[in-house]
mmCIF file of C-alpha atoms and ligand atoms in Angstrom:
data_model
loop_
_atom_site.group_PDB
_atom_site.id
_atom_site.type_symbol
_atom_site.label_atom_id
_atom_site.label_comp_id
_atom_site.label_asym_id
_atom_site.label_seq_id
_atom_site.Cartn_x
_atom_site.Cartn_y
_atom_site.Cartn_z
ATOM 1 C CA MET A 1 -32.335 33.198 -69.474
ATOM 2 C CA ALA A 2 -32.511 35.518 -72.450
ATOM 3 C CA ILE A 3 -33.481 34.567 -75.994
ATOM 4 C CA THR A 4 -30.345 33.274 -77.709
ATOM 5 C CA ILE A 5 -29.080 34.797 -80.950
ATOM 6 C CA LYS A 6 -27.370 32.156 -83.082
ATOM 7 C CA SER A 7 -24.047 32.975 -84.766
ATOM 8 C CA PRO A 8 -23.647 32.316 -88.506
ATOM 9 C CA GLY A 9 -21.908 29.025 -87.675
ATOM 10 C CA GLU A 10 -24.689 27.967 -85.340
ATOM 11 C CA ILE A 11 -27.285 28.901 -87.948
ATOM 12 C CA GLU A 12 -25.609 26.514 -90.389
ATOM 13 C CA LEU A 13 -25.881 23.709 -87.808
ATOM 14 C CA MET A 14 -29.530 24.597 -87.137
ATOM 15 C CA ARG A 15 -30.190 24.553 -90.893
ATOM 16 C CA GLU A 16 -28.728 21.073 -91.247
ATOM 17 C CA SER A 17 -30.517 19.743 -88.151
ATOM 18 C CA CYS A 18 -33.795 21.083 -89.480
ATOM 19 C CA ARG A 19 -33.210 19.933 -93.062
ATOM 20 C CA LEU A 20 -32.710 16.368 -91.825
ATOM 21 C CA LEU A 21 -35.855 16.609 -89.695
ATOM 22 C CA GLY A 22 -37.784 17.698 -92.783
ATOM 23 C CA LEU A 23 -36.585 14.521 -94.495
ATOM 24 C CA VAL A 24 -37.715 12.443 -91.497
ATOM 25 C CA HIS A 25 -41.204 13.949 -91.722
ATOM 26 C CA ASN A 26 -41.384 13.313 -95.462
ATOM 27 C CA GLU A 27 -40.526 9.649 -94.894
ATOM 28 C CA LEU A 28 -42.961 9.297 -91.981
ATOM 29 C CA ALA A 29 -45.774 10.689 -94.135
ATOM 30 C CA LYS A 30 -45.316 7.652 -96.397
ATOM 31 C CA VAL A 31 -45.610 5.027 -93.631
ATOM 32 C CA ILE A 32 -48.894 6.194 -92.103
ATOM 33 C CA ARG A 33 -51.619 3.813 -93.234
ATOM 34 C CA PRO A 34 -54.555 1.932 -91.740
ATOM 35 C CA GLY A 35 -53.275 -1.061 -89.742
ATOM 36 C CA ILE A 36 -49.911 0.372 -88.643
ATOM 37 C CA SER A 37 -49.403 0.669 -84.892
ATOM 38 C CA THR A 38 -48.267 3.953 -83.425
ATOM 39 C CA LYS A 39 -45.306 2.020 -81.971
ATOM 40 C CA GLU A 40 -44.225 0.979 -85.475
ATOM 41 C CA ILE A 41 -44.267 4.648 -86.508
ATOM 42 C CA ASP A 42 -41.931 5.322 -83.574
ATOM 43 C CA ARG A 43 -39.554 2.529 -84.613
ATOM 44 C CA VAL A 44 -39.386 3.905 -88.167
ATOM 45 C CA CYS A 45 -38.844 7.422 -86.846
ATOM 46 C CA GLU A 46 -36.006 6.484 -84.509
ATOM 47 C CA GLU A 47 -34.302 4.434 -87.238
ATOM 48 C CA LEU A 48 -34.542 7.317 -89.699
ATOM 49 C CA ILE A 49 -33.087 9.809 -87.230
ATOM 50 C CA ARG A 50 -30.204 7.494 -86.354
ATOM 51 C CA SER A 51 -29.605 6.675 -90.046
ATOM 52 C CA TYR A 52 -28.775 10.373 -90.515
ATOM 53 C CA GLY A 53 -26.243 10.141 -87.674
ATOM 54 C CA CYS A 54 -28.516 12.171 -85.398
ATOM 55 C CA THR A 55 -30.102 11.590 -81.985
ATOM 56 C CA PRO A 56 -33.839 11.718 -81.183
ATOM 57 C CA ASN A 57 -34.333 14.640 -78.806
ATOM 58 C CA PHE A 58 -37.764 13.587 -77.542
ATOM 59 C CA LEU A 59 -36.526 10.168 -76.352
ATOM 60 C CA HIS A 60 -36.068 10.273 -72.553
ATOM 61 C CA TYR A 61 -36.930 14.001 -72.491
ATOM 62 C CA GLN A 62 -38.355 14.383 -68.955
ATOM 63 C CA GLY A 63 -38.912 10.633 -69.086
ATOM 64 C CA TYR A 64 -40.779 10.603 -72.410
ATOM 65 C CA PRO A 65 -40.381 7.011 -73.715
ATOM 66 C CA ALA A 66 -40.310 7.473 -77.526
ATOM 67 C CA SER A 67 -38.787 9.433 -80.413
ATOM 68 C CA VAL A 68 -42.050 10.766 -81.783
ATOM 69 C CA CYS A 69 -45.360 11.875 -80.348
ATOM 70 C CA VAL A 70 -48.255 10.247 -82.217
ATOM 71 C CA SER A 71 -51.519 11.968 -81.337
ATOM 72 C CA VAL A 72 -54.657 10.570 -82.940
ATOM 73 C CA ASN A 73 -58.029 12.339 -83.379
ATOM 74 C CA GLU A 74 -58.948 13.967 -80.019
ATOM 75 C CA GLU A 75 -55.361 13.645 -78.825
ATOM 76 C CA VAL A 76 -53.744 17.087 -79.037
ATOM 77 C CA VAL A 77 -50.054 16.316 -78.447
ATOM 78 C CA HIS A 78 -47.666 13.953 -76.636
ATOM 79 C CA GLY A 79 -49.461 10.735 -77.598
ATOM 80 C CA ILE A 80 -47.170 7.867 -76.556
ATOM 81 C CA PRO A 81 -46.620 5.233 -79.270
ATOM 82 C CA ARG A 82 -48.156 1.879 -78.368
ATOM 83 C CA GLU A 83 -48.105 -1.560 -79.945
ATOM 84 C CA ASP A 84 -51.878 -1.840 -79.408
ATOM 85 C CA HIS A 85 -52.823 1.529 -80.845
ATOM 86 C CA ILE A 86 -53.632 0.797 -84.481
ATOM 87 C CA ILE A 87 -54.204 3.586 -86.993
ATOM 88 C CA GLN A 88 -57.610 3.366 -88.708
ATOM 89 C CA GLU A 89 -58.997 4.698 -91.969
ATOM 90 C CA GLY A 90 -60.545 8.108 -91.239
ATOM 91 C CA ASP A 91 -58.160 9.007 -88.397
ATOM 92 C CA ILE A 92 -56.246 12.239 -88.236
ATOM 93 C CA VAL A 93 -52.734 11.633 -86.938
ATOM 94 C CA SER A 94 -50.398 14.311 -85.602
ATOM 95 C CA LEU A 95 -46.711 13.410 -85.712
ATOM 96 C CA ASP A 96 -44.379 15.595 -83.673
ATOM 97 C CA THR A 97 -40.680 14.781 -83.610
ATOM 98 C CA GLY A 98 -37.242 16.327 -83.427
ATOM 99 C CA LEU A 99 -33.572 15.504 -83.542
ATOM 100 C CA ILE A 100 -30.131 16.670 -82.498
ATOM 101 C CA TYR A 101 -27.426 17.245 -85.116
ATOM 102 C CA ARG A 102 -23.989 18.122 -83.678
ATOM 103 C CA GLY A 103 -25.628 19.560 -80.566
ATOM 104 C CA TYR A 104 -28.347 21.528 -82.364
ATOM 105 C CA HIS A 105 -32.031 20.692 -81.968
ATOM 106 C CA SER A 106 -34.850 20.772 -84.484
ATOM 107 C CA ASP A 107 -38.586 20.298 -83.858
ATOM 108 C CA ALA A 108 -41.543 20.001 -86.236
ATOM 109 C CA ALA A 109 -45.056 18.547 -86.364
ATOM 110 C CA ARG A 110 -47.627 17.742 -89.025
ATOM 111 C CA THR A 111 -51.172 16.350 -88.920
ATOM 112 C CA HIS A 112 -51.954 13.696 -91.531
ATOM 113 C CA ALA A 113 -55.264 12.400 -92.835
ATOM 114 C CA VAL A 114 -55.539 8.599 -93.043
ATOM 115 C CA GLY A 115 -57.511 7.722 -96.177
ATOM 116 C CA GLN A 116 -60.890 9.402 -96.427
ATOM 117 C CA ILE A 117 -61.645 11.859 -93.637
ATOM 118 C CA SER A 118 -64.602 14.172 -93.174
ATOM 119 C CA ALA A 119 -64.604 17.619 -94.807
ATOM 120 C CA GLU A 120 -64.757 19.135 -91.316
ATOM 121 C CA ALA A 121 -61.638 17.249 -90.218
ATOM 122 C CA GLN A 122 -59.766 18.301 -93.356
ATOM 123 C CA LYS A 123 -60.745 21.918 -92.762
ATOM 124 C CA LEU A 124 -59.365 21.738 -89.204
ATOM 125 C CA ILE A 125 -56.054 20.392 -90.532
ATOM 126 C CA ASP A 126 -55.885 23.055 -93.257
ATOM 127 C CA VAL A 127 -56.749 25.959 -90.948
ATOM 128 C CA THR A 128 -54.200 24.786 -88.360
ATOM 129 C CA ARG A 129 -51.463 24.603 -91.012
ATOM 130 C CA GLN A 130 -52.426 27.947 -92.523
ATOM 131 C CA SER A 131 -52.442 29.598 -89.087
ATOM 132 C CA PHE A 132 -48.719 28.854 -88.858
ATOM 133 C CA PHE A 133 -48.153 30.621 -92.179
ATOM 134 C CA GLU A 134 -50.292 33.565 -91.083
ATOM 135 C CA GLY A 135 -48.240 33.770 -87.890
ATOM 136 C CA ILE A 136 -44.870 33.786 -89.566
ATOM 137 C CA LYS A 137 -45.865 36.666 -91.836
ATOM 138 C CA MET A 138 -45.150 38.658 -88.661
ATOM 139 C CA ALA A 139 -41.903 36.798 -87.861
ATOM 140 C CA ARG A 140 -39.598 39.590 -88.927
ATOM 141 C CA ALA A 141 -36.845 41.500 -87.156
ATOM 142 C CA GLY A 142 -38.291 44.633 -85.578
ATOM 143 C CA ASN A 143 -41.712 43.078 -84.982
ATOM 144 C CA HIS A 144 -42.495 41.635 -81.568
ATOM 145 C CA LEU A 145 -43.027 38.029 -80.570
ATOM 146 C CA HIS A 146 -46.709 38.377 -79.772
ATOM 147 C CA ASP A 147 -47.377 39.837 -83.214
ATOM 148 C CA ILE A 148 -46.929 36.213 -84.310
ATOM 149 C CA SER A 149 -49.303 34.961 -81.586
ATOM 150 C CA ASN A 150 -51.908 37.592 -82.431
ATOM 151 C CA ALA A 151 -51.762 36.819 -86.154
ATOM 152 C CA ILE A 152 -52.338 33.109 -85.478
ATOM 153 C CA ALA A 153 -55.259 33.876 -83.160
ATOM 154 C CA ALA A 154 -56.800 36.431 -85.540
ATOM 155 C CA TYR A 155 -56.782 33.873 -88.345
ATOM 156 C CA VAL A 156 -58.152 30.943 -86.309
ATOM 157 C CA THR A 157 -60.776 32.656 -84.146
ATOM 158 C CA PRO A 158 -63.410 33.286 -86.893
ATOM 159 C CA TYR A 159 -63.585 29.531 -87.514
ATOM 160 C CA GLY A 160 -64.878 29.010 -83.982
ATOM 161 C CA TYR A 161 -62.125 26.537 -83.138
ATOM 162 C CA GLY A 162 -60.480 26.247 -79.736
ATOM 163 C CA ILE A 163 -56.917 27.546 -79.627
ATOM 164 C CA VAL A 164 -55.033 25.456 -77.069
ATOM 165 C CA ARG A 165 -53.604 27.745 -74.374
ATOM 166 C CA ASP A 166 -52.009 25.228 -72.023
ATOM 167 C CA LEU A 167 -49.202 24.415 -74.473
ATOM 168 C CA VAL A 168 -47.153 26.881 -76.498
ATOM 169 C CA GLY A 169 -44.260 27.168 -78.943
ATOM 170 C CA HIS A 170 -40.728 27.927 -77.849
ATOM 171 C CA GLY A 171 -37.235 29.018 -78.708
ATOM 172 C CA ILE A 172 -34.898 26.190 -79.769
ATOM 173 C CA GLY A 173 -31.165 25.719 -80.235
ATOM 174 C CA THR A 174 -28.720 23.810 -78.057
ATOM 175 C CA SER A 175 -31.804 22.767 -76.057
ATOM 176 C CA LEU A 176 -35.185 21.575 -77.308
ATOM 177 C CA HIS A 177 -36.929 24.238 -75.270
ATOM 178 C CA GLU A 178 -35.363 27.664 -74.877
ATOM 179 C CA PRO A 179 -36.986 30.983 -74.069
ATOM 180 C CA PRO A 180 -39.253 32.528 -75.194
ATOM 181 C CA GLN A 181 -42.595 30.796 -74.857
ATOM 182 C CA ILE A 182 -44.681 31.430 -77.977
ATOM 183 C CA PRO A 183 -48.439 31.417 -77.323
ATOM 184 C CA ASN A 184 -50.900 30.841 -80.150
ATOM 185 C CA PHE A 185 -53.567 33.042 -78.571
ATOM 186 C CA ALA A 186 -54.023 36.810 -78.493
ATOM 187 C CA LEU A 187 -52.078 38.898 -75.978
ATOM 188 C CA ARG A 188 -52.236 42.592 -75.209
ATOM 189 C CA ARG A 189 -48.502 43.045 -74.622
ATOM 190 C CA ARG A 190 -46.349 42.729 -77.727
ATOM 191 C CA GLY A 191 -43.631 40.663 -76.020
ATOM 192 C CA PRO A 192 -39.896 40.740 -76.784
ATOM 193 C CA LYS A 193 -38.580 42.228 -79.995
ATOM 194 C CA LEU A 194 -37.638 39.765 -82.727
ATOM 195 C CA ARG A 195 -33.999 39.852 -83.824
ATOM 196 C CA PRO A 196 -32.066 38.151 -86.635
ATOM 197 C CA GLY A 197 -30.527 34.884 -85.450
ATOM 198 C CA MET A 198 -33.407 33.842 -83.200
ATOM 199 C CA THR A 199 -34.647 30.310 -83.892
ATOM 200 C CA LEU A 200 -38.235 29.621 -82.876
ATOM 201 C CA ALA A 201 -40.469 26.547 -82.902
ATOM 202 C CA ILE A 202 -43.893 27.930 -83.768
ATOM 203 C CA GLU A 203 -46.624 25.344 -83.231
ATOM 204 C CA PRO A 204 -50.343 26.082 -83.246
ATOM 205 C CA MET A 205 -52.477 23.328 -81.635
ATOM 206 C CA ILE A 206 -56.126 23.779 -82.594
ATOM 207 C CA ASN A 207 -59.224 21.920 -81.375
ATOM 208 C CA MET A 208 -62.466 21.678 -83.312
ATOM 209 C CA GLY A 209 -64.384 22.310 -80.088
ATOM 210 C CA THR A 210 -63.288 23.643 -76.725
ATOM 211 C CA GLU A 211 -59.807 25.071 -76.138
ATOM 212 C CA ASP A 212 -59.675 23.149 -72.851
ATOM 213 C CA VAL A 213 -57.431 20.113 -72.614
ATOM 214 C CA GLU A 214 -56.911 17.253 -70.163
ATOM 215 C CA TRP A 215 -54.079 14.863 -69.428
ATOM 216 C CA LEU A 216 -54.622 11.117 -69.636
ATOM 217 C CA ASP A 217 -53.484 8.794 -66.840
ATOM 218 C CA ASP A 218 -50.207 8.103 -68.689
ATOM 219 C CA ASP A 219 -49.315 11.680 -67.604
ATOM 220 C CA TRP A 220 -48.304 12.576 -71.179
ATOM 221 C CA THR A 221 -51.154 12.319 -73.645
ATOM 222 C CA VAL A 222 -53.040 15.611 -73.911
ATOM 223 C CA VAL A 223 -56.637 15.345 -75.195
ATOM 224 C CA SER A 224 -59.283 17.947 -75.933
ATOM 225 C CA ALA A 225 -61.612 18.133 -72.926
ATOM 226 C CA ASP A 226 -64.688 17.598 -75.130
ATOM 227 C CA HIS A 227 -62.931 14.894 -77.190
ATOM 228 C CA SER A 228 -63.269 16.964 -80.343
ATOM 229 C CA LEU A 229 -60.645 16.495 -83.062
ATOM 230 C CA SER A 230 -57.350 18.326 -82.695
ATOM 231 C CA ALA A 231 -54.629 19.288 -85.185
ATOM 232 C CA HIS A 232 -51.020 20.454 -84.783
ATOM 233 C CA TYR A 233 -48.559 22.083 -87.175
ATOM 234 C CA GLU A 234 -45.031 23.128 -86.256
ATOM 235 C CA ASN A 235 -41.811 24.232 -87.887
ATOM 236 C CA THR A 236 -38.523 25.568 -86.605
ATOM 237 C CA VAL A 237 -38.106 29.073 -88.040
ATOM 238 C CA LEU A 238 -35.102 31.419 -88.307
ATOM 239 C CA ILE A 239 -35.596 35.167 -87.890
ATOM 240 C CA THR A 240 -33.511 37.031 -90.490
ATOM 241 C CA GLU A 241 -33.076 40.638 -91.659
ATOM 242 C CA GLY A 242 -35.906 39.935 -94.120
ATOM 243 C CA GLU A 243 -38.285 37.032 -94.704
ATOM 244 C CA PRO A 244 -38.283 34.332 -92.024
ATOM 245 C CA GLU A 245 -36.658 31.067 -93.063
ATOM 246 C CA ILE A 246 -38.715 27.936 -92.396
ATOM 247 C CA LEU A 247 -35.929 25.497 -91.612
ATOM 248 C CA THR A 248 -37.873 22.220 -91.264
ATOM 249 C CA LEU A 249 -39.845 22.201 -94.512
HETATM 250 N N1 MF3 B 1 -42.739 18.516 -79.440
HETATM 251 C C1 MF3 B 1 -42.916 19.062 -78.155
HETATM 252 C C2 MF3 B 1 -42.713 20.505 -78.371
HETATM 253 O O1 MF3 B 1 -42.930 20.922 -79.431
HETATM 254 C C3 MF3 B 1 -41.971 18.443 -77.204
HETATM 255 C C4 MF3 B 1 -42.322 17.072 -76.920
HETATM 256 S S1 MF3 B 1 -41.348 16.552 -75.684
HETATM 257 C C5 MF3 B 1 -41.750 14.963 -75.482
HETATM 258 O O2 MF3 B 1 -42.308 21.256 -77.585
HETATM 259 F F1 MF3 B 1 -41.086 14.567 -74.485
HETATM 260 F F2 MF3 B 1 -43.048 14.841 -75.362
HETATM 261 F F3 MF3 B 1 -41.415 14.320 -76.549
HETATM 262 CO CO1 CO B 2 -42.061 22.188 -80.178
#
């Protein structure tokens, strides 16, 4: 399947889907505190999404049992919310969620600090977020997809962090995952040309230590192989004739 180009009408639906997801993330940021269970975060998230008349797109996706992925500390992505997983002061918590608005999907992730965290942990969060912004400087019509990947990798590599290779960003639209895959590591080929109307979920996942990851026995939760801290930052982005539009901010 080729990379879809959204029509002006579809772009409006993507904009609204993504705007609402931005609101969900802003609300979720306020509920994270020591003592809350990751399951409670999921309940709040699902309620918020449904209160906007939307549907959670992660729920039941390939059997995934929740509306949000809550990945704490060494968990990279796809942490399953649990009643007995309680957020603690000093944790770093990645929230990844998405929704469907009139058939159009949005997807975004942020990593939050809970109370006081170490300077090293904060730097990991900041560099991961900034790597997204470095990447999208290249997200312009006429550039190629891997220019984004290479810009992310060029920014992150000097810090000595591990850029996760086993999971990548993706196109998004009437499905959560559309072509193309969007790696966060350097590639020699430039990949497909970027064109106005493409909508892309760009999502660097960065480990403080090794780039290697493992899957827990729940078959979902991805952790860094050395159990070092991991951060995630993702937005759904529209390629335009000029500056890229970050739709989920
Ligand atoms: N957020 C993931 C992504 O960015 C998708 C998670 S699917 C789920 O592609 F099933 F784990 F929720
Ligand atoms: Co995504």
